[in-house]
GROMACS .gro file of C-alpha atoms in nm:
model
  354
    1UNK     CA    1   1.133   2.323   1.696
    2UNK     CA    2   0.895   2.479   1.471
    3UNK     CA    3   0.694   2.836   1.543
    4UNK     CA    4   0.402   2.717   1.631
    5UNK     CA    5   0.517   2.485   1.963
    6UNK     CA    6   0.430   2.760   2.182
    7UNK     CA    7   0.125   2.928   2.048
    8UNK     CA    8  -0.048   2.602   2.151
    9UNK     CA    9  -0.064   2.748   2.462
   10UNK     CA   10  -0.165   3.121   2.334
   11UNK     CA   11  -0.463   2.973   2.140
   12UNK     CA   12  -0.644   2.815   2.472
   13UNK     CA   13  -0.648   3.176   2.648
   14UNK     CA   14  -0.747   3.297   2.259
   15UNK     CA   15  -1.030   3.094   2.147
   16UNK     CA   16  -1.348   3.109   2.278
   17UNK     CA   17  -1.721   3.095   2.131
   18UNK     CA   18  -1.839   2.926   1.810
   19UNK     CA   19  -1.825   3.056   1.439
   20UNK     CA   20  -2.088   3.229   1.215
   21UNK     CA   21  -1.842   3.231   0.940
   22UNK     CA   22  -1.975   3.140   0.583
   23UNK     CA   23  -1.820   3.222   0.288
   24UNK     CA   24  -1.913   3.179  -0.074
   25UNK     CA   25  -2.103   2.932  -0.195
   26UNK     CA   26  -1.947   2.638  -0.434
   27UNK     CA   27  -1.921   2.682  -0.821
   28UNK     CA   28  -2.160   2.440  -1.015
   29UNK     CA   29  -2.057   2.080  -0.962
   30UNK     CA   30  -1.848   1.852  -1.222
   31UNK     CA   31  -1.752   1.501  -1.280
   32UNK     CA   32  -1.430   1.604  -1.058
   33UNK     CA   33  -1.519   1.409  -0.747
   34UNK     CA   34  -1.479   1.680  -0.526
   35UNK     CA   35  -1.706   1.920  -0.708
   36UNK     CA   36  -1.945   1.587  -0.648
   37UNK     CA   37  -1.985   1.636  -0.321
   38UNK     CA   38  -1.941   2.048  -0.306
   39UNK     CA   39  -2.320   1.989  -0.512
   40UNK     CA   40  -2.480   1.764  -0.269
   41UNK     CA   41  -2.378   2.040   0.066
   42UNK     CA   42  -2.389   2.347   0.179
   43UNK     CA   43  -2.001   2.518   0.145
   44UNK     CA   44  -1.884   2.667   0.498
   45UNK     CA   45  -1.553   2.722   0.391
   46UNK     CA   46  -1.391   2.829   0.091
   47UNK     CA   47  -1.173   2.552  -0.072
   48UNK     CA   48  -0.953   2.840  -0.340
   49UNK     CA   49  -0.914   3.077  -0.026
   50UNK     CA   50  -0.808   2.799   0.218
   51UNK     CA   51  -0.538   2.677  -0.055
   52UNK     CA   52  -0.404   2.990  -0.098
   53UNK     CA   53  -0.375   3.091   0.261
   54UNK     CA   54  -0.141   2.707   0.274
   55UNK     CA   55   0.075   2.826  -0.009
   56UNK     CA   56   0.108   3.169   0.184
   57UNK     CA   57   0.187   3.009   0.510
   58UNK     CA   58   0.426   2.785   0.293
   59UNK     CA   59   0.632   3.085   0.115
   60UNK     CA   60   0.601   3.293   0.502
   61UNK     CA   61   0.803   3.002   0.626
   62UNK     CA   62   1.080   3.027   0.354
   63UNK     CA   63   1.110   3.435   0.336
   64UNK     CA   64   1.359   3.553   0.519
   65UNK     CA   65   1.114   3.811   0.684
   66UNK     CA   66   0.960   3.520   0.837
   67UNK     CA   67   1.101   3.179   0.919
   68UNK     CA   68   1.340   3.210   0.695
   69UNK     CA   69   1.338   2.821   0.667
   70UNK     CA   70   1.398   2.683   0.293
   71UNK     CA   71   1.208   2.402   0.353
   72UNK     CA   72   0.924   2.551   0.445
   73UNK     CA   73   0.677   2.338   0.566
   74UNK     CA   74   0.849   2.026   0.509
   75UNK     CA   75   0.976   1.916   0.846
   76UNK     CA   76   1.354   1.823   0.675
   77UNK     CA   77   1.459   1.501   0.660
   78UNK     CA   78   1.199   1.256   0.616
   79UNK     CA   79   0.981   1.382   0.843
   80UNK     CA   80   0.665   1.453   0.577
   81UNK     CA   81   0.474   1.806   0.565
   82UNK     CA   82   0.437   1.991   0.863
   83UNK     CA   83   0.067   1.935   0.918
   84UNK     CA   84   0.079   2.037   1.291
   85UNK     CA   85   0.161   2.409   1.169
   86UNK     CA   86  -0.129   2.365   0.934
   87UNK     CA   87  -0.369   2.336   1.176
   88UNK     CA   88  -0.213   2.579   1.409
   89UNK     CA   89  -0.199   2.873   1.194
   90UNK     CA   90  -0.414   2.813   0.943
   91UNK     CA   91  -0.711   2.625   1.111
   92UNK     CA   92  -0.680   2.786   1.485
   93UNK     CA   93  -0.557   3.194   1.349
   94UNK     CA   94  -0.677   3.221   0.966
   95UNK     CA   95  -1.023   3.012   1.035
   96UNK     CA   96  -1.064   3.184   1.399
   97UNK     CA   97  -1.008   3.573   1.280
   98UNK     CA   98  -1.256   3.521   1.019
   99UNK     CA   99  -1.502   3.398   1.273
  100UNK     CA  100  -1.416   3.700   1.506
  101UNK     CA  101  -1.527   3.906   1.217
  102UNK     CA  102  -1.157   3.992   1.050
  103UNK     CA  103  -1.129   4.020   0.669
  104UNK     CA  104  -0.964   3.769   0.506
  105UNK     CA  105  -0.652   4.018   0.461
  106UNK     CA  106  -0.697   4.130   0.837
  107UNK     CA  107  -0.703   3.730   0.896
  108UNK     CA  108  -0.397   3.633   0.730
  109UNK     CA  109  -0.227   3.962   0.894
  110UNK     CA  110  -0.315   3.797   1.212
  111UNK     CA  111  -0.161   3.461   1.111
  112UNK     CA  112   0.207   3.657   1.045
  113UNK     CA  113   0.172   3.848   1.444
  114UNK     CA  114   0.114   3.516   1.574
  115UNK     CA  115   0.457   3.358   1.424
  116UNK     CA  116   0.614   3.693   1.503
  117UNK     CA  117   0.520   3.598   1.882
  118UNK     CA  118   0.728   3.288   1.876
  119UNK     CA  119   1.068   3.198   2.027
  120UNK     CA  120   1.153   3.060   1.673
  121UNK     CA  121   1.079   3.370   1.523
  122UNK     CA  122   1.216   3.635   1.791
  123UNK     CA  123   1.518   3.424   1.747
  124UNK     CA  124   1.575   3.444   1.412
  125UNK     CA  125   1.533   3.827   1.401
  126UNK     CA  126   1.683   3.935   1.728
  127UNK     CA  127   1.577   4.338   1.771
  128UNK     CA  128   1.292   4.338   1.579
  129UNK     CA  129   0.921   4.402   1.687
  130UNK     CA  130   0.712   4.179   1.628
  131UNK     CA  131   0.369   4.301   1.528
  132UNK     CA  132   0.113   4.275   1.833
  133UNK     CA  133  -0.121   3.950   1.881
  134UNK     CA  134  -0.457   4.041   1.873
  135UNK     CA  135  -0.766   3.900   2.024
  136UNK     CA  136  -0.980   3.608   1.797
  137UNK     CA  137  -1.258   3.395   1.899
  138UNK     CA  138  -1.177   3.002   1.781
  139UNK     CA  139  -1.405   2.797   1.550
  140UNK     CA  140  -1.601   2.545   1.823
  141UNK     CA  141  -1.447   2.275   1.671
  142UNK     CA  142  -1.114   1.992   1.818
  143UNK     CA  143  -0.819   2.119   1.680
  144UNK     CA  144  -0.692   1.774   1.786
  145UNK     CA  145  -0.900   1.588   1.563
  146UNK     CA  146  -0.862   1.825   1.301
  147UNK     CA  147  -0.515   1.758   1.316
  148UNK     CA  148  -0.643   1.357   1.297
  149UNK     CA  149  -0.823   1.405   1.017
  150UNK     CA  150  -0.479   1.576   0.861
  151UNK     CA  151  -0.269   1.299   0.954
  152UNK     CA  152  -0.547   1.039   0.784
  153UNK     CA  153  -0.541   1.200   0.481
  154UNK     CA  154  -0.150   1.156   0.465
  155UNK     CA  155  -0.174   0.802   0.573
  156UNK     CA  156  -0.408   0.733   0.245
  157UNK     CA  157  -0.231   0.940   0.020
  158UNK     CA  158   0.090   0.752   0.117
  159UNK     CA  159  -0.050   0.397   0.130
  160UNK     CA  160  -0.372   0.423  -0.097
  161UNK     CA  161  -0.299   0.668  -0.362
  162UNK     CA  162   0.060   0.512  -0.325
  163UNK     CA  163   0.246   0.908  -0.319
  164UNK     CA  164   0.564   0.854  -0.122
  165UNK     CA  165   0.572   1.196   0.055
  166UNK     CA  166   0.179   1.221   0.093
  167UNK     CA  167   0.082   1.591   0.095
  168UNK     CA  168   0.366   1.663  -0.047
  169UNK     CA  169   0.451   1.755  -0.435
  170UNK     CA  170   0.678   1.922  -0.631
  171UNK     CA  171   0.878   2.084  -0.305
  172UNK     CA  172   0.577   2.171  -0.162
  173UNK     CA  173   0.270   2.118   0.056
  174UNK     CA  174  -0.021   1.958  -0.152
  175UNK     CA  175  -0.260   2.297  -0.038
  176UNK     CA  176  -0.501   2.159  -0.274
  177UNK     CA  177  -0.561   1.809  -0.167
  178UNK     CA  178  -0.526   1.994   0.210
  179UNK     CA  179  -0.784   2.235   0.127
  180UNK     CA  180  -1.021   1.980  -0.074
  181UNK     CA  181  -1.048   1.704   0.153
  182UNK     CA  182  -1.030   1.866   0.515
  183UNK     CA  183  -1.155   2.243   0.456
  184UNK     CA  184  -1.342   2.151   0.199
  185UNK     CA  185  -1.501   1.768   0.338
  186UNK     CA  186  -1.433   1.707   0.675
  187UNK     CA  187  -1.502   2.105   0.790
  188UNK     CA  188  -1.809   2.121   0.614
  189UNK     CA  189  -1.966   1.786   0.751
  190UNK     CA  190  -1.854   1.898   1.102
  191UNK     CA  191  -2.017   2.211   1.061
  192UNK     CA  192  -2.363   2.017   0.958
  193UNK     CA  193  -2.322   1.831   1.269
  194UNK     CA  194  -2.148   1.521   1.142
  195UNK     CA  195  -1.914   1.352   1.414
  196UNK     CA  196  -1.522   1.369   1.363
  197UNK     CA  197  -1.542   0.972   1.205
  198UNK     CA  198  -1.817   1.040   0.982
  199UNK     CA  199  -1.647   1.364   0.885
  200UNK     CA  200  -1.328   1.136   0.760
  201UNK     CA  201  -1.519   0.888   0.635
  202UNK     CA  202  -1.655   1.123   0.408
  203UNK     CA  203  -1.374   1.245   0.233
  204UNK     CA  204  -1.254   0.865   0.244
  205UNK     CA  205  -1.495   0.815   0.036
  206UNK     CA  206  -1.482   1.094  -0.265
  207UNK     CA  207  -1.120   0.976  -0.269
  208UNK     CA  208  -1.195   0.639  -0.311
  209UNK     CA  209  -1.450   0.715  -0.569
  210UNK     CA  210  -1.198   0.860  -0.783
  211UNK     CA  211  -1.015   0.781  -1.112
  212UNK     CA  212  -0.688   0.743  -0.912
  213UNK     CA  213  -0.765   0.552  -0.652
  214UNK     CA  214  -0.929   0.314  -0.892
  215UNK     CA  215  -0.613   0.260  -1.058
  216UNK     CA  216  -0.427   0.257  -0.813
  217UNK     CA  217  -0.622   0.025  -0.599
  218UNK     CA  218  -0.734  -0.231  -0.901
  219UNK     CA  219  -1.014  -0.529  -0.743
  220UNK     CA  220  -1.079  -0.286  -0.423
  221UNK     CA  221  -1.413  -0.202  -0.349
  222UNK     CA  222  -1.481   0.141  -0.227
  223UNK     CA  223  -1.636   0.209   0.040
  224UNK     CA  224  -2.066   0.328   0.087
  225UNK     CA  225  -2.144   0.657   0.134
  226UNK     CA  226  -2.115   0.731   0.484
  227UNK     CA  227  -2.492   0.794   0.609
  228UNK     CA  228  -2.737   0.650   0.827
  229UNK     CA  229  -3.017   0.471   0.673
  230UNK     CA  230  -3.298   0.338   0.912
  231UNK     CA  231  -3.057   0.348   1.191
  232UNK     CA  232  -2.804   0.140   1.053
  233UNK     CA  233  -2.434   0.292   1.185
  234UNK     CA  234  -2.137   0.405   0.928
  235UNK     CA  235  -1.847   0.208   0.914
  236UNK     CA  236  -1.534   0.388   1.096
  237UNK     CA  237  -1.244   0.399   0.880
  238UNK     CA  238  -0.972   0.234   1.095
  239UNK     CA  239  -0.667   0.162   0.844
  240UNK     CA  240  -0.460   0.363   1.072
  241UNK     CA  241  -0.488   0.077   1.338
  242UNK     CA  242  -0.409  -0.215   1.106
  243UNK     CA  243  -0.154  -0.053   0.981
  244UNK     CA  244  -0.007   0.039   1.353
  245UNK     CA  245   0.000  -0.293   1.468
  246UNK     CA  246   0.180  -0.471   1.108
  247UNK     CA  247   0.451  -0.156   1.191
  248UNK     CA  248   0.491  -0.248   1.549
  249UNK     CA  249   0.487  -0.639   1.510
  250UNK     CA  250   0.611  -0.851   1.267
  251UNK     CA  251   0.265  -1.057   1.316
  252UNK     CA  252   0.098  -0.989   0.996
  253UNK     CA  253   0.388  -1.227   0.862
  254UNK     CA  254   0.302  -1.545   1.085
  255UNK     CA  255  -0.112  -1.486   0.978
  256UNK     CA  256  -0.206  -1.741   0.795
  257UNK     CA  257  -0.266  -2.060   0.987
  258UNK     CA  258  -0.293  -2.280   0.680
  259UNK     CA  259   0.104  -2.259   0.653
  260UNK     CA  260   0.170  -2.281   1.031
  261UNK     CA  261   0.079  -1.932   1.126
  262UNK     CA  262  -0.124  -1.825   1.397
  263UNK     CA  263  -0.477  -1.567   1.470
  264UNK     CA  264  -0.213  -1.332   1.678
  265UNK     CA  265  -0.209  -1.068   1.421
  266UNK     CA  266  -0.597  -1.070   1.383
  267UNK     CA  267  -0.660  -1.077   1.743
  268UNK     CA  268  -0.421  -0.769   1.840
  269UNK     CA  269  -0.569  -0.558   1.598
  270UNK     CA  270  -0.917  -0.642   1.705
  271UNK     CA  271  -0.797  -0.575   2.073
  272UNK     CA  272  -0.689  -0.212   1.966
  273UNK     CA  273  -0.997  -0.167   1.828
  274UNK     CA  274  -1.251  -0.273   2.038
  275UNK     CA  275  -1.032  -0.035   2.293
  276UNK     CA  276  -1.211   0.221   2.031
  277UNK     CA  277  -1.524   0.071   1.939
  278UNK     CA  278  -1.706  -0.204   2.142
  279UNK     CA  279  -1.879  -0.281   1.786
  280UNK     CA  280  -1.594  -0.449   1.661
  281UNK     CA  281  -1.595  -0.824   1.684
  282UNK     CA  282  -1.462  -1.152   1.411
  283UNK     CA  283  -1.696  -1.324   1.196
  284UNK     CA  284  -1.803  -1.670   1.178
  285UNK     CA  285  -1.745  -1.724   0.802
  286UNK     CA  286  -2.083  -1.812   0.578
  287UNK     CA  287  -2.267  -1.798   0.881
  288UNK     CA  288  -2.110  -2.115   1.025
  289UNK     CA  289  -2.027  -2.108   1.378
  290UNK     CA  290  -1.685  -2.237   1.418
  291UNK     CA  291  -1.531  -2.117   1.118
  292UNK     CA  292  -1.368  -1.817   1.194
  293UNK     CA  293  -1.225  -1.578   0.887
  294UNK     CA  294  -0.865  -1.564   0.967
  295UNK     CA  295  -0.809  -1.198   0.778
  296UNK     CA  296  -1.116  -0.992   0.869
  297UNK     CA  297  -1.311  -0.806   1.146
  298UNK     CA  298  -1.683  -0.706   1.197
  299UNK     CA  299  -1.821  -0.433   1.319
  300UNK     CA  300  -2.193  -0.425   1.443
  301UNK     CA  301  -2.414  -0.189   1.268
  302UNK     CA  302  -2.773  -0.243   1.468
  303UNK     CA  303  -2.913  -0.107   1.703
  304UNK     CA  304  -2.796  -0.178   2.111
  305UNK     CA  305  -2.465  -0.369   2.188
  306UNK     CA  306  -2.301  -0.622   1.958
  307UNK     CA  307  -2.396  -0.977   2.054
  308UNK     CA  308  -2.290  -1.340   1.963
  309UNK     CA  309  -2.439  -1.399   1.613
  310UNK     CA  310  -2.539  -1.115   1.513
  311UNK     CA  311  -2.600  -1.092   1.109
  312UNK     CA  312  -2.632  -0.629   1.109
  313UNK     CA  313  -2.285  -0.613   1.083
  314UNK     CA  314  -2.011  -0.533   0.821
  315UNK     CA  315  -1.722  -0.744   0.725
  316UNK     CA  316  -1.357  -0.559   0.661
  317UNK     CA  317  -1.123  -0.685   0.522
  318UNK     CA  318  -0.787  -0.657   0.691
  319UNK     CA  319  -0.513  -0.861   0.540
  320UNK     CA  320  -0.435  -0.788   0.098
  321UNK     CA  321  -0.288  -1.110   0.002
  322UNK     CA  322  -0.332  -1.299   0.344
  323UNK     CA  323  -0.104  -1.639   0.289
  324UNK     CA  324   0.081  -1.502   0.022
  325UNK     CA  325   0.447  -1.391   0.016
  326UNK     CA  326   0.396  -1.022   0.120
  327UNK     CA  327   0.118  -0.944   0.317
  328UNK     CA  328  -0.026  -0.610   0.369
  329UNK     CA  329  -0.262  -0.415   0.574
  330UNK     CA  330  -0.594  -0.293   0.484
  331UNK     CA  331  -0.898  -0.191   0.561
  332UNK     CA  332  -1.191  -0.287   0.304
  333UNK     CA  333  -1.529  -0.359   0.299
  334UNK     CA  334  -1.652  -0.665   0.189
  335UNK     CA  335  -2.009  -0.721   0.321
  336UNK     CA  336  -2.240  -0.879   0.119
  337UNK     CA  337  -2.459  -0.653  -0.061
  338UNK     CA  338  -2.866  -0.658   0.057
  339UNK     CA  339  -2.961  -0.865   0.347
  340UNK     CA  340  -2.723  -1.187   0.275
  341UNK     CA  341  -2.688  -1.276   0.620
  342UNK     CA  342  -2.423  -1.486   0.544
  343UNK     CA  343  -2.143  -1.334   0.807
  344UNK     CA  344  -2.201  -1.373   1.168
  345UNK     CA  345  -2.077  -1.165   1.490
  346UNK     CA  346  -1.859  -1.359   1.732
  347UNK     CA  347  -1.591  -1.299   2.016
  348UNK     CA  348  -1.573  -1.689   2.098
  349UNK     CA  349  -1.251  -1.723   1.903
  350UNK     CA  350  -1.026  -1.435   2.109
  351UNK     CA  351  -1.154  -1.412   2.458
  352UNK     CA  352  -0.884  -1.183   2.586
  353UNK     CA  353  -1.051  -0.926   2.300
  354UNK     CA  354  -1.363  -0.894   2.529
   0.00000   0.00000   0.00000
């Protein structure tokens, strides 16, 4: 069991008001997509310091002083980068200390007491003292959907930017796509009040918006910015769901009804995530009541609850090559652009998804 399984516990007693931390202010912007958006905000959190407090974390974990684990924070086998102990010492110690009012050398000092105070740790160095925990106000911020918003970024680096060990390169954690999109994106939208799904969708979209995941993704159509105009309600970034119901069924193979398949695979993922979002709903294809699309959802954008025909709603895509020989899950825009009105709201087709 890795170090940080027991200072879950220590960080509830630990953390306590919200943070005043700021800490210097981007350099001037580029074409690099990320230096996009660090122009358009203002920068909470520093992306360089963050990334090099991950590849600290990452070396403390191999040194025999600390861990004394070779592969770091790779979980062994194939069980991906340790993201958990990302957030836990590097989001809930490093980012908390500085908000207590700790230098950033202070800070990271803090981050080595707090593995010294594990069972791993004590274990691995039996007679040694471990250097004392001190006390740190927490950042007023979910460390469980920071963790979420780790875990999406691995799911699109793995099945979007098509990298087969996600945030994980060249035997070691990818600090700098950690430290880009989540400290850098999701942190600082949080911090300007965004929610926790506007805060992904955000870095969803600089990554999408980017050289690489326009070749690797050739046809797909990124997806808006995230913002509100006139009311009108971002798009939640749900791949995670499609993708969790294809893994758990084999219904995404039986989809397409023109070959003797059946809706089952649509209607089970719209079930999961209406259980998230009453918004979602199917659409009546071309406005035409009683043609249902068989490989996408919609999700109501206007204002109030979603209602039979409704036209302020977006149309995702859910299904890449839906009645061909190897289906796969996505989750893509595809609304009309301006005010087509040519996609409709409806629940008539599933009523066990009400």
């Amino acid at each position: 069991m890795k170090a940080y399984a027991l200072f879950v516990f220590v960080v509830f007693i630990l953390v306590g008001c919200q943070s005043g931390y700021r800490a210097t202010q981007a350099p001037e912007a580029s074409q690099d997509p990320i230096n996009l958006y660090r122009s358009q905000t203002i920068q909470a959190f520093d992306r360089a310091e963050l990334r090099r407090v991950i590849d600290e974390l990452d070396r403390y974990y191999k040194d025999p002083r600390g861990l004394n684990d070779p592969d770091g924070l790779w979980k062994g086998g194939s069980g991906g980068p340790d993201l958990e102990a990302v957030a836990a010492w590097v989001f809930d110690v490093y980012l908390g200390s500085l908000a207590s009012g700790f230098d950033k050398e202070q800070s990271w000092r803090n981050v080595i007491a707090a593995i010294q105070n594990t069972p791993e740790w004590r274990t691995k160095h039996p007679g040694e003292t471990p250097l004392p925990l001190p006390y740190f106000r927490g950042i007023d911020m979910n460390r469980g959907q920071f963790y979420e918003a780790l875990l999406e970024l691995q799911r699109i680096y793995v099945s979007e930017l098509y990298r087969p060990y996600g945030l994980w390169r060249d035997g070691a954690v990818d600090s700098e796509g950690i430290a880009a999109w989540v400290f850098d994106v999701y942190l600082n939208e949080r911090l300007k009040g965004n929610d926790h799904e506007t805060a992904i969708l955000w870095f969803v979209y600089f990554i999408q918006h980017s050289e690489e995941w326009a070749r690797m993704n050739p046809g797909r159509t990124p997806i808006e910015r995230p913002e509100t105009y006139n009311g009108k309600k971002p798009l939640p970034y749900l791949l995670s769901v499609v993708q969790e119901v294809a893994a758990q069924t084999r219904l995404i193979e039986q989809s397409c009804v023109e070959t003797g398949g059946n809706n089952e695979f649509l209607f089970e993922v719209l079930r999961r995530l209406r259980r998230i979002d009453k918004r979602f709903g199917l659409n009546w294809k071309r406005a035409k009541v009683g043609d249902m699309s068989q490989d996408v959802v919609t999700y109501y954008w206007g204002p109030g609850q979603a209602y039979e025909g409704a036209y302020q709603i977006y149309v995702v895509d859910i299904i890449n090559g839906h009645c061909g020989d190897r289906p796969v899950p996505v989750w893509g825009d595809v609304t009309a652009p301006g005010d087509a009105r040519n996609a409709l709201w409806t629940l008539a087709p599933c009523p066990s998804c009400l």
